[in-house]
Coordinates of C-alpha atoms and ligand atoms in Angstrom, one line a residue:
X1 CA 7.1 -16.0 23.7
X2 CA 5.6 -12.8 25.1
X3 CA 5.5 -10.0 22.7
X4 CA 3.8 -6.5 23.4
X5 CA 3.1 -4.5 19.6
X6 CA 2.6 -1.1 20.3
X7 CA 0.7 0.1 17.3
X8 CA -2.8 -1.8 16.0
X9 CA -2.8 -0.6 12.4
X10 CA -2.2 -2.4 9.4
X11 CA 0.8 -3.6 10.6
X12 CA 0.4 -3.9 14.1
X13 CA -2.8 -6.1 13.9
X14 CA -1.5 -8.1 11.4
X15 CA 2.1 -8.9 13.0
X16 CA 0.1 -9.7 15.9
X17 CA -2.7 -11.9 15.2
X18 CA -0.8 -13.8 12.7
X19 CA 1.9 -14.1 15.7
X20 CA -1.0 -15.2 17.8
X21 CA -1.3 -18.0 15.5
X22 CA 1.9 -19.1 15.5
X23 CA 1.3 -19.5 19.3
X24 CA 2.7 -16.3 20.5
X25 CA 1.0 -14.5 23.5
X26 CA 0.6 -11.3 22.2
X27 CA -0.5 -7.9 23.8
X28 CA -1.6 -5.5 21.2
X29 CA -1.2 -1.5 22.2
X30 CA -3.2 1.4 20.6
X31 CA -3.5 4.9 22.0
X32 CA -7.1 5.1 20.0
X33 CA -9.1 4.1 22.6
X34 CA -12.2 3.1 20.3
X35 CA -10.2 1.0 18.3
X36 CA -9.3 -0.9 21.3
X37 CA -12.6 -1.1 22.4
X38 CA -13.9 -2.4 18.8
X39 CA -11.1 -4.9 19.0
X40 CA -11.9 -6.1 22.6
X41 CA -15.5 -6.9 21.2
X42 CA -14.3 -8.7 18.1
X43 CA -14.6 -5.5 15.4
X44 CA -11.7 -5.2 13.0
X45 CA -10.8 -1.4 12.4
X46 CA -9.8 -2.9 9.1
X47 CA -11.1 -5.0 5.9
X48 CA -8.0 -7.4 5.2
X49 CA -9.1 -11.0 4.4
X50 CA -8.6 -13.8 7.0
X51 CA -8.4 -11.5 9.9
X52 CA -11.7 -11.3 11.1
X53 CA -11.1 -15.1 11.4
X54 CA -7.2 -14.4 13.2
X55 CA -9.4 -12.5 15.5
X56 CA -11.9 -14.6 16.5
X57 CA -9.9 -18.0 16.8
X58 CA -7.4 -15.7 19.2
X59 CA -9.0 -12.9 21.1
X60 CA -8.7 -13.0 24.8
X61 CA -6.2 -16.0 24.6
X62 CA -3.2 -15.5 22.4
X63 CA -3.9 -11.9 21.6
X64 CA -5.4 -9.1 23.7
X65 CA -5.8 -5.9 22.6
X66 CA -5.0 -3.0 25.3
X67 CA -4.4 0.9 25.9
X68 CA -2.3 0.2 28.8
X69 CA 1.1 0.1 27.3
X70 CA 2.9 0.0 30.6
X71 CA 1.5 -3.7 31.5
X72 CA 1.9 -4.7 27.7
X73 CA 5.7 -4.5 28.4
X74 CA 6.1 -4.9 31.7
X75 CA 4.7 -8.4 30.8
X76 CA 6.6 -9.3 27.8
X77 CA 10.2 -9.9 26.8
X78 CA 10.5 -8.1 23.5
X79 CA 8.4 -5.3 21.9
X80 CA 7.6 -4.6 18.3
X81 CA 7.0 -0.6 18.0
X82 CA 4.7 -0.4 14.8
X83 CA 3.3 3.0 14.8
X84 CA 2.6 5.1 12.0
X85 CA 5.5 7.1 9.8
X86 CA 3.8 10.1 7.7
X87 CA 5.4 12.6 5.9
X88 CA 4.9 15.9 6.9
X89 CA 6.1 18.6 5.2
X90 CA 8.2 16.4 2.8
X91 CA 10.3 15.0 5.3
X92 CA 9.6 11.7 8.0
X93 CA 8.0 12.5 11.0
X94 CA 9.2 10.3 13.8
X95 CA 7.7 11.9 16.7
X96 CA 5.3 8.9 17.1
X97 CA 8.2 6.3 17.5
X98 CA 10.2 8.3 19.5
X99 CA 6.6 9.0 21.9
X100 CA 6.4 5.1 21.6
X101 CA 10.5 4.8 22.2
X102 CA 10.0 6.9 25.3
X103 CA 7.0 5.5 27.0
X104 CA 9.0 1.8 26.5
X105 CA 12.0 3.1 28.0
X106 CA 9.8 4.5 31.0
X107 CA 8.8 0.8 31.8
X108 CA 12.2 -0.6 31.0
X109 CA 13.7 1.5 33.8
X110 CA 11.7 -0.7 36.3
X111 CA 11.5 -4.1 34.4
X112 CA 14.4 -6.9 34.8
X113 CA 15.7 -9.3 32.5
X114 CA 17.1 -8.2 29.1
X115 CA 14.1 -6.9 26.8
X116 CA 14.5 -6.5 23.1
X117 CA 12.5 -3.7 21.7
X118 CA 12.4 -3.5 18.4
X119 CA 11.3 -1.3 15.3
X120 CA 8.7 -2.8 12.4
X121 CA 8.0 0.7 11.6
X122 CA 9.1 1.9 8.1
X123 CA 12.3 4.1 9.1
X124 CA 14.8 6.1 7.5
X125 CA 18.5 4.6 7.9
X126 CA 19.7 5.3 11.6
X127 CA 16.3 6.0 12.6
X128 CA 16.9 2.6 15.4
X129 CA 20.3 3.4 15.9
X130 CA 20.0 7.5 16.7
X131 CA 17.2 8.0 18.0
X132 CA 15.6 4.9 19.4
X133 CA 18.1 3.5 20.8
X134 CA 19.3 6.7 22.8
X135 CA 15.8 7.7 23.8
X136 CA 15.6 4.2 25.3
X137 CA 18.8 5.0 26.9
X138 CA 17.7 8.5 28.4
X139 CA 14.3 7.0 29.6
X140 CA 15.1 3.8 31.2
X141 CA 18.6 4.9 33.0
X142 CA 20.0 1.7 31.2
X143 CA 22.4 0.7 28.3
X144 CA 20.9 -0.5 25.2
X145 CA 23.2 -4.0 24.3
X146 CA 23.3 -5.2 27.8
X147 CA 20.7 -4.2 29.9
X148 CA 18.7 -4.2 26.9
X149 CA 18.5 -4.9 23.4
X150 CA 17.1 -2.9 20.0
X151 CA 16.5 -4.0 16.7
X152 CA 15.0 -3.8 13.1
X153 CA 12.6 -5.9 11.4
X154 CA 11.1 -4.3 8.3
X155 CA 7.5 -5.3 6.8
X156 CA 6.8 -6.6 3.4
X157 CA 3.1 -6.9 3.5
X158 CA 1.0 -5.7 1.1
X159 CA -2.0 -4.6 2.1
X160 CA -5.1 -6.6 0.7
X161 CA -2.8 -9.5 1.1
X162 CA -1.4 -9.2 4.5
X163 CA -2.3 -12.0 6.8
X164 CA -0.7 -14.3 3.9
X165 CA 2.0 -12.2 3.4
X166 CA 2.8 -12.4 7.1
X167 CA 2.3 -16.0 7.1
X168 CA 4.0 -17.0 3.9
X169 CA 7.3 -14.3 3.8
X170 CA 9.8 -14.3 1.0
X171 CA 12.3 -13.1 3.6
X172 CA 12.4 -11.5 7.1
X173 CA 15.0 -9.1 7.8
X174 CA 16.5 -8.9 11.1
X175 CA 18.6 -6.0 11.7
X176 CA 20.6 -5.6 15.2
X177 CA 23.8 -4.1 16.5
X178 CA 24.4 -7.0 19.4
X179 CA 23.8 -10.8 19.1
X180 CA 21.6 -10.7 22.4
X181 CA 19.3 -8.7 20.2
X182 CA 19.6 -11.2 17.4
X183 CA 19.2 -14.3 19.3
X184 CA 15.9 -13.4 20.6
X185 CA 14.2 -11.6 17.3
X186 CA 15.4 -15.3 15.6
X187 CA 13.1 -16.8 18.1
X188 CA 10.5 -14.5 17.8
X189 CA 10.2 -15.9 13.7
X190 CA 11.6 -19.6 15.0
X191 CA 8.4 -21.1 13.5
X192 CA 9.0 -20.0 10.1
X193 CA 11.4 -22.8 9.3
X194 CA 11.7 -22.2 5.2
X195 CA 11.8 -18.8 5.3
X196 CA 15.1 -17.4 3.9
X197 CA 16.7 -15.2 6.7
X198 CA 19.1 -11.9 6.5
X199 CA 20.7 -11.2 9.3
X200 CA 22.4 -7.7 8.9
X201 CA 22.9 -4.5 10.8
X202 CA 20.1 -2.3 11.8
X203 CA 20.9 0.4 9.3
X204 CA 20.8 -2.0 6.2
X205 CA 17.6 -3.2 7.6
X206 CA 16.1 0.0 7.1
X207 CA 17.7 0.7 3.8
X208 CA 16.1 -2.6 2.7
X209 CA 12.9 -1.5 3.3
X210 CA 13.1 1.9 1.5
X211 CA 15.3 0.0 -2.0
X212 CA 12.4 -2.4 -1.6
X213 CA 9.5 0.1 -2.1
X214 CA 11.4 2.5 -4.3
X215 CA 12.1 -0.1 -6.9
X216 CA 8.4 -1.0 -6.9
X217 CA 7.1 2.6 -7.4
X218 CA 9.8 3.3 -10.1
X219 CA 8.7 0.4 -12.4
X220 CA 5.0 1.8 -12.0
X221 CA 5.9 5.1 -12.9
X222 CA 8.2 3.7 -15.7
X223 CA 5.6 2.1 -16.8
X224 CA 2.8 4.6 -16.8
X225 CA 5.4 6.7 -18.7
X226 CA 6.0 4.1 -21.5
X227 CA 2.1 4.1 -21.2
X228 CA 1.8 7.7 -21.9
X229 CA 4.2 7.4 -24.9
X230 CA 2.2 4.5 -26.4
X231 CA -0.7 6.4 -26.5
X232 CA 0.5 9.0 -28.7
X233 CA 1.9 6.6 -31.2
X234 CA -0.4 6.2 -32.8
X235 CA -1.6 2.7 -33.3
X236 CA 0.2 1.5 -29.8
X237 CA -1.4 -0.3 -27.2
X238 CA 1.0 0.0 -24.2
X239 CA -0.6 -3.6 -23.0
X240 CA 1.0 -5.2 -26.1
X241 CA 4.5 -3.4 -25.6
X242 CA 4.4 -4.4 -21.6
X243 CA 3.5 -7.3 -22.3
X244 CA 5.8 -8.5 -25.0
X245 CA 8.5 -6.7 -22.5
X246 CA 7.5 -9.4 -19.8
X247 CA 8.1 -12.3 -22.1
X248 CA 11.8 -11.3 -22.2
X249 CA 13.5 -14.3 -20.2
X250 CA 15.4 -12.3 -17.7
X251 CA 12.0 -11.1 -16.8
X252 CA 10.0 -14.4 -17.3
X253 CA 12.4 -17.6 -17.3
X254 CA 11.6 -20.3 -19.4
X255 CA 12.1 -23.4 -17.2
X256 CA 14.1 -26.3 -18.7
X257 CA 10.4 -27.9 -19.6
X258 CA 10.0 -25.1 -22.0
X259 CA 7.3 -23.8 -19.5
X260 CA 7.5 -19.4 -18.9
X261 CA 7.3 -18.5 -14.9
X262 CA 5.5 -15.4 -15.2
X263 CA 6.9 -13.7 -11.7
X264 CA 4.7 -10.9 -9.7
X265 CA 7.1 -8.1 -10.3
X266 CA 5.5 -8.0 -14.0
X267 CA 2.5 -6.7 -12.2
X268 CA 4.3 -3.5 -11.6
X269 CA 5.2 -3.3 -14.8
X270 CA 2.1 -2.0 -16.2
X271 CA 0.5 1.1 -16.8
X272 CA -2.5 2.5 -14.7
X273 CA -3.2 5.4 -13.3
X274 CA -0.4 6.0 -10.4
X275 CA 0.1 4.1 -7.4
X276 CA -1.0 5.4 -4.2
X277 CA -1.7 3.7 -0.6
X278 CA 0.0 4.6 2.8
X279 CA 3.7 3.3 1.8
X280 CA 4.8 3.9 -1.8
X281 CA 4.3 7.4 -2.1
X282 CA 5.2 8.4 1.7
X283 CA 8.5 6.0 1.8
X284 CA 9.6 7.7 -1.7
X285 CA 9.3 11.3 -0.4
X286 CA 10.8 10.2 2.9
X287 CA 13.9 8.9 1.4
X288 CA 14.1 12.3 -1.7
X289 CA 13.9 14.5 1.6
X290 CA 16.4 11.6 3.8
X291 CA 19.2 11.4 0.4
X292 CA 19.0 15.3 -0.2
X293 CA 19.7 16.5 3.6
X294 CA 23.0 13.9 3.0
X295 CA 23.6 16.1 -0.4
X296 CA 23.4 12.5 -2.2
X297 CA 20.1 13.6 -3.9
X298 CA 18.3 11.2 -5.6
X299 CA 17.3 12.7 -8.5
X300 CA 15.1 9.7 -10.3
X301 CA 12.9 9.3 -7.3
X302 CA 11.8 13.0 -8.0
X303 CA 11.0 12.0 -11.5
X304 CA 9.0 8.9 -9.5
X305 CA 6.9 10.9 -7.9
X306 CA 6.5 13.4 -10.4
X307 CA 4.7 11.2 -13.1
X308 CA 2.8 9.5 -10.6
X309 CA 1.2 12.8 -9.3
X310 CA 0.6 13.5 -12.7
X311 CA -0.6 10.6 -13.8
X312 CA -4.8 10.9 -12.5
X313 CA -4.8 13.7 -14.9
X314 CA -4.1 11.5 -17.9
X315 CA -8.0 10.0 -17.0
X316 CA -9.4 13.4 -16.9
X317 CA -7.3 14.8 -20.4
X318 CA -9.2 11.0 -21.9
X319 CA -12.7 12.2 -20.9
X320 CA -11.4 15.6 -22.1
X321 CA -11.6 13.6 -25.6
X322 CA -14.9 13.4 -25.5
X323 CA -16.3 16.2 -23.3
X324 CA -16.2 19.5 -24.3
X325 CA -17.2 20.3 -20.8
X326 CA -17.4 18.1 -18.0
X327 CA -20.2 20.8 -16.4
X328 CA -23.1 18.3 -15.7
X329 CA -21.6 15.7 -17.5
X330 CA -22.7 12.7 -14.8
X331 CA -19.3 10.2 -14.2
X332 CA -19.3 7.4 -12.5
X333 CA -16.0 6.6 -10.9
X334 CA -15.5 3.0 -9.9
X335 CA -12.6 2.3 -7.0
X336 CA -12.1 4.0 -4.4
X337 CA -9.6 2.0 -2.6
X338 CA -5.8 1.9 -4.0
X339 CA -5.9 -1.3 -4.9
X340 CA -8.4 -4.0 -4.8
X341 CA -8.9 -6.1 -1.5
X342 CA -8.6 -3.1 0.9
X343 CA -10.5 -0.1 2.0
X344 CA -7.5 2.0 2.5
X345 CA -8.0 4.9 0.7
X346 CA -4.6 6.7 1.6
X347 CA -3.3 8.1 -1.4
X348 CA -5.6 6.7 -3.6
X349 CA -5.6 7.9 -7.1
X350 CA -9.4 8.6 -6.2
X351 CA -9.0 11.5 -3.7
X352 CA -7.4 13.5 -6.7
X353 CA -9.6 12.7 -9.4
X354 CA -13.2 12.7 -7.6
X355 CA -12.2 16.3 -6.2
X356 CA -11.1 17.4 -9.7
X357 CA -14.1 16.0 -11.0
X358 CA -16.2 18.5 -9.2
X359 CA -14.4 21.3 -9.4
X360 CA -14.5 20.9 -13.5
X361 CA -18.7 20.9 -12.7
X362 CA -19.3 17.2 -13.4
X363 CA -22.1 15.0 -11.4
X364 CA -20.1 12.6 -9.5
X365 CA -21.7 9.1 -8.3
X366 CA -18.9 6.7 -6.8
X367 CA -18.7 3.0 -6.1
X368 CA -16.6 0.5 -4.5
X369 CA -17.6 -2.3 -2.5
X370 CA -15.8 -2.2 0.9
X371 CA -13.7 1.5 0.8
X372 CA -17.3 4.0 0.4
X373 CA -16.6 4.8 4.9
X374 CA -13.2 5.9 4.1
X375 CA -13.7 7.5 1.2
X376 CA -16.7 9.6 2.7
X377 CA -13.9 10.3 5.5
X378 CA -11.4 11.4 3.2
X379 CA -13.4 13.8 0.8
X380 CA -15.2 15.0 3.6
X381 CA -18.5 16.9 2.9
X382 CA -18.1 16.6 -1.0
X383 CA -21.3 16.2 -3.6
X384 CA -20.5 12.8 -4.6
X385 CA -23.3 10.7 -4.6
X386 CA -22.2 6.5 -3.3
X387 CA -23.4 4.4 -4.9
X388 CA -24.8 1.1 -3.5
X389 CA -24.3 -1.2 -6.0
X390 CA -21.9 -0.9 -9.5
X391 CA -25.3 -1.3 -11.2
X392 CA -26.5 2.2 -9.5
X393 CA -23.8 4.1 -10.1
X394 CA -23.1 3.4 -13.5
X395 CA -27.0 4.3 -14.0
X396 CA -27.5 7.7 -15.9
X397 CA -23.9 7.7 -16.6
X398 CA -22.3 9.8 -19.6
X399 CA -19.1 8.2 -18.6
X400 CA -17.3 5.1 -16.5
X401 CA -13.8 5.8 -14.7
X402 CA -12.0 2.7 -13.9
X403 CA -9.6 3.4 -10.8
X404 CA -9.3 0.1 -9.1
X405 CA -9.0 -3.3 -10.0
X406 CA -11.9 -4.9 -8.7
X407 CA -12.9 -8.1 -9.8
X408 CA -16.2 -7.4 -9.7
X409 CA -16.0 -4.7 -12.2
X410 CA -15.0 -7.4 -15.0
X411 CA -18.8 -7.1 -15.2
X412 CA -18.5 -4.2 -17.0
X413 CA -19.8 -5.3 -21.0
X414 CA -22.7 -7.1 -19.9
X415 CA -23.8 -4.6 -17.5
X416 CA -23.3 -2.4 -20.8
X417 CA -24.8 -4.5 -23.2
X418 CA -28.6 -2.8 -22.7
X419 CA -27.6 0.4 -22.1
X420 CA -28.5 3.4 -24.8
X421 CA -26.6 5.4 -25.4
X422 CA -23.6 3.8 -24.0
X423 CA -21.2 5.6 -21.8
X424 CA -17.6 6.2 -22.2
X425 CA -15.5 3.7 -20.6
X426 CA -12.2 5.2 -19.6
X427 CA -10.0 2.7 -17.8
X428 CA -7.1 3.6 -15.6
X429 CA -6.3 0.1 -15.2
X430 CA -6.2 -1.0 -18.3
X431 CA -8.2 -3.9 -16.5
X432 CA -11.2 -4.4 -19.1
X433 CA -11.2 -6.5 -22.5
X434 CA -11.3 -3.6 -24.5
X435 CA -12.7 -5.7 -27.4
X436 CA -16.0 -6.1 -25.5
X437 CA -16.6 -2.3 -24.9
X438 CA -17.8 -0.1 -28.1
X439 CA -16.7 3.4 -26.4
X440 CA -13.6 2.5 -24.5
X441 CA -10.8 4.9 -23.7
X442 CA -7.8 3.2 -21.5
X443 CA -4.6 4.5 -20.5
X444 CA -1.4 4.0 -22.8
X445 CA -3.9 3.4 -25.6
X446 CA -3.3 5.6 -28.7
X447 CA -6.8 7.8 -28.7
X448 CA -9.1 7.4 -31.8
X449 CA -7.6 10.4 -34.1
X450 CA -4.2 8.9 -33.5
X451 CA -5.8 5.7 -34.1
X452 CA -6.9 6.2 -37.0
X453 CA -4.2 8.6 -38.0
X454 CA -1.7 5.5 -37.7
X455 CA -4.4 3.5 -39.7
X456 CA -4.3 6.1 -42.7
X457 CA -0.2 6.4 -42.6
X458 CA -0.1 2.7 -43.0
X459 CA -1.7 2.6 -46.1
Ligands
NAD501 P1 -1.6 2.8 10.9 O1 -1.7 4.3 10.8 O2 -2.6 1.9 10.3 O3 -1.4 2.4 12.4 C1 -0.6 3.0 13.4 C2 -1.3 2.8 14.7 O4 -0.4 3.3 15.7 C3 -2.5 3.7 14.9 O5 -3.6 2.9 15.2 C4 -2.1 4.7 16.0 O6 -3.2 5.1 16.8 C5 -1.1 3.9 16.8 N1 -0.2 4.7 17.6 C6 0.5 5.8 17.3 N2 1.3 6.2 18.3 C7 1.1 5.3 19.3 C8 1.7 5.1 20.6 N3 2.6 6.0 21.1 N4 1.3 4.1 21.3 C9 0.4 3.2 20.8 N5 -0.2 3.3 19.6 C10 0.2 4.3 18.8 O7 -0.2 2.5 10.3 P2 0.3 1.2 9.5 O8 -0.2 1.2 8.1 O9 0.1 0.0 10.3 O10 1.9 1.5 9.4 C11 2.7 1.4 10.5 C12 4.2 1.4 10.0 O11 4.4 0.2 9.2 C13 4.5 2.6 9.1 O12 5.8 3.0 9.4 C14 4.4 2.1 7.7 O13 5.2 2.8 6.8 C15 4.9 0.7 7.9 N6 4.4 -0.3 6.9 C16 3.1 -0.3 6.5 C17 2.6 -1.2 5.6 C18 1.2 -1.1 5.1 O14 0.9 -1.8 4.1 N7 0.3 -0.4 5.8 C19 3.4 -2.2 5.1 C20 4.8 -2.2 5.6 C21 5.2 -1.3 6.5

């Protein structure tokens, strides 16, 4: 099938190389003419594993990346918009799916044949139906239904684990208002034979998307709150309670062989230090803003967000434990990225600390090993000193912040081991075997008065 993707982010690149793959001929669209330009020469404006190799197997043949939107269409039969959705302001701005809506609709007004366009971008509910469909409408003289065809198709990836998200889904949602619309998104995905379809109205499509991410986001922040309750217990490790709490069989099933399934939504149930990235945090202020212009305010979402914005300053109040001043007090601060396997930095619990870091007068060197380009972009002209190795920029240090889960960083107690005197470890992952670190600090871990207050009450 031919498929233009307008949009060659995250989502757009990896919709359309794994597409490509499944023998697709796609035409990826940017407006960012460099990134086009990188793409045409085989350079990934991303670090998401196995799409270097996506890239190589199809550029030129399945997949060819272009600015010129108006061919991309013109020579396809269905179009996947899958442009960015930011907050600004607190609210969704849509302006760049309407632009994309518009300049779709432009070409639509002189193509034949019934073209599908449809929306991959994260949108609030009626987003397709109010405002992409009628700006299609305006800008292609036609009528969306029979001279053409919109529709919804939300995206689950996770960043870090994209390509085999895309190419192993645990759904895919189709959302349209006509069957002609249907019929062709279900052969767009026709290869995907085991894949459990939902086949619903454009409106639940969105909503899907939005339940999806809040869930996720509320279980972190209900977690890092259970976290932040363990560690004034006294004598609680929250990785203990969690953990225990996973075990329960609603959450784990034991199989009839006696043997636990331990499913991935237990990683959200742990506590860290927030969760940040280009979705959670964006889609949950989108839909506060999109639920309290409908007077349906979702008050819990507000409490979402407001533990996980105050959740980077639980790692500062740990070193606080230890510090009586953070003035010249060196810090190493390990992660960059939200999570591990990507160099997105968007939101990353990072970009709070490391500036709050400074401003409290501490020496800041900084390691991660793919995200230190973004970073530098994101903090702009800031003192930080990047480290090129782990080994380098936990040299010198007075303290070690864990922010991201890095493999690479399990490291940590032999890289200790000949170091005197020995840092303070504060992990906001609660990733390292605190049993192999002598000066360890983790969140949702009862500090060492209330240690050893518990210890004394127990006698
Ligand atoms: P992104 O910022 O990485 O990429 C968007 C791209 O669209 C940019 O390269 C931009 O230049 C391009 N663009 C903007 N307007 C354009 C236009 N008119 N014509 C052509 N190109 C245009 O964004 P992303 O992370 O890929 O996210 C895209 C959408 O998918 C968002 O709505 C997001 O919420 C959603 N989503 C993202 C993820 C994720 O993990 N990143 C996962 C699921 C859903």
């Amino acid at each position: 099938m031919k498929v233009s993707i307008i949009g060659a982010g995250y989502v757009g690149l990896v919709t359309g190389l794994c597409l490509a793959d499944r023998g697709h001929r796609i035409q990826c669209v940017d407006v960012d003419e460099e990134r086009i330009n990188g793409l045409a020469n085989g350079i990934l404006p991303i670090h998401e594993a196995g799409l270097d190799r996506l890239l190589n197997k199809h550029l030129g043949h399945g997949f060819v990346p272009t600015t010129d939107l108006a061919t991309a269409v013109m020579e396809s039969e269905l179009t996947v918009i899958a442009v960015g959705t930011p907050v600004r302001n607190g609210a969704i701005d849509l302006s760049y799916v309407a632009s994309a809506a518009g300049s779709i609709g432009k070409v639509l007004a002189r193509k034949g044949g019934f073209h599908v366009v449809v929306v991959k971008s994260t949108v609030v509910p009626g987003t397709t139906d109010e405002l992409v469909r009628p700006v299609l409408e305006t800008s292609s003289g036609k009528s969306s239904g029979s001279d053409f065809g919109v529709g919804m198709n939300p995206e689950f990836l996770r960043e870090g684990e994209a390509v085999d998200d895309f190419q192993n889904p645990d759904r895919i949602v189709l959302g349209a208002d006509d069957s002609g619309s249907l019929e062709v998104m279900m052969r767009l995905y026709a290869s995907f034979r085991d894949t459990h379809l939902v086949c619903t109205n454009t409106r639940t499509a969105e909503m899907i998307k939005y339940t999806s991410n809040a869930l996720l986001a509320t279980l972190i922040s209900f977690s890092n709150e259970i976290g932040n309750l363990c560690a004034v217990a006294g004598g609680v490790d929250v990785v203990d309670v969690l953990g225990a709490v996973h075990l329960d069989k609603r959450i784990s099933p034991i199989e009839s062989d006696g043997r636990r399934t331990t499913p991935a939504i237990t990683s959200y149930l742990k506590a860290g230090c927030g969760f940040g990235g280009s979705c959670f945090p964006k889609d949950v202020r989108a839909l506060i803003q999109w639920s309290t212009d409908r007077e349906r305010p979702v008050r819990l979402l507000n409490a979402v967000l407001e533990t996980n914005e105050q959740q980077p300053h639980e790692l500062i109040a740990l070193l606080d434990r230890h510090f009586h001043d953070l003035r010249n007090v060196h810090v190493a601060v390990l992660g960059l990225a939200f999570k591990p396997g990507t160099d997105d930095v968007r939101e990353s619990p990072a970009l709070r600390i490391i500036p709050e870091l400074l401003r409290r007068g501490a020496v800041v060197s900084a390691y991660d090993p793919i995200a230190v380009a973004q970073a530098k972009l994101a903090l702009g002209d800031s003192k930080v000193f990047y480290a090129p190795s782990l080994e380098t920029a936990i040299e010198n240090a007075d303290a070690v912040v864990l922010l991201t889960s890095w493999p690479e960083f399990q490291q940590m107690p032999e890289l200790l081991q000949a170091r005197e005197p020995l840092p303070m470890v504060v992990d906001g992952r609660r990733f390292l075997d605190k049993t192999r670190i002598p000066r360890y600090e983790g969140i949702g871990l009862s500090g060492e008065s209330t240690r050893r207050r518990a210890a004394v009450a127990s006698h």
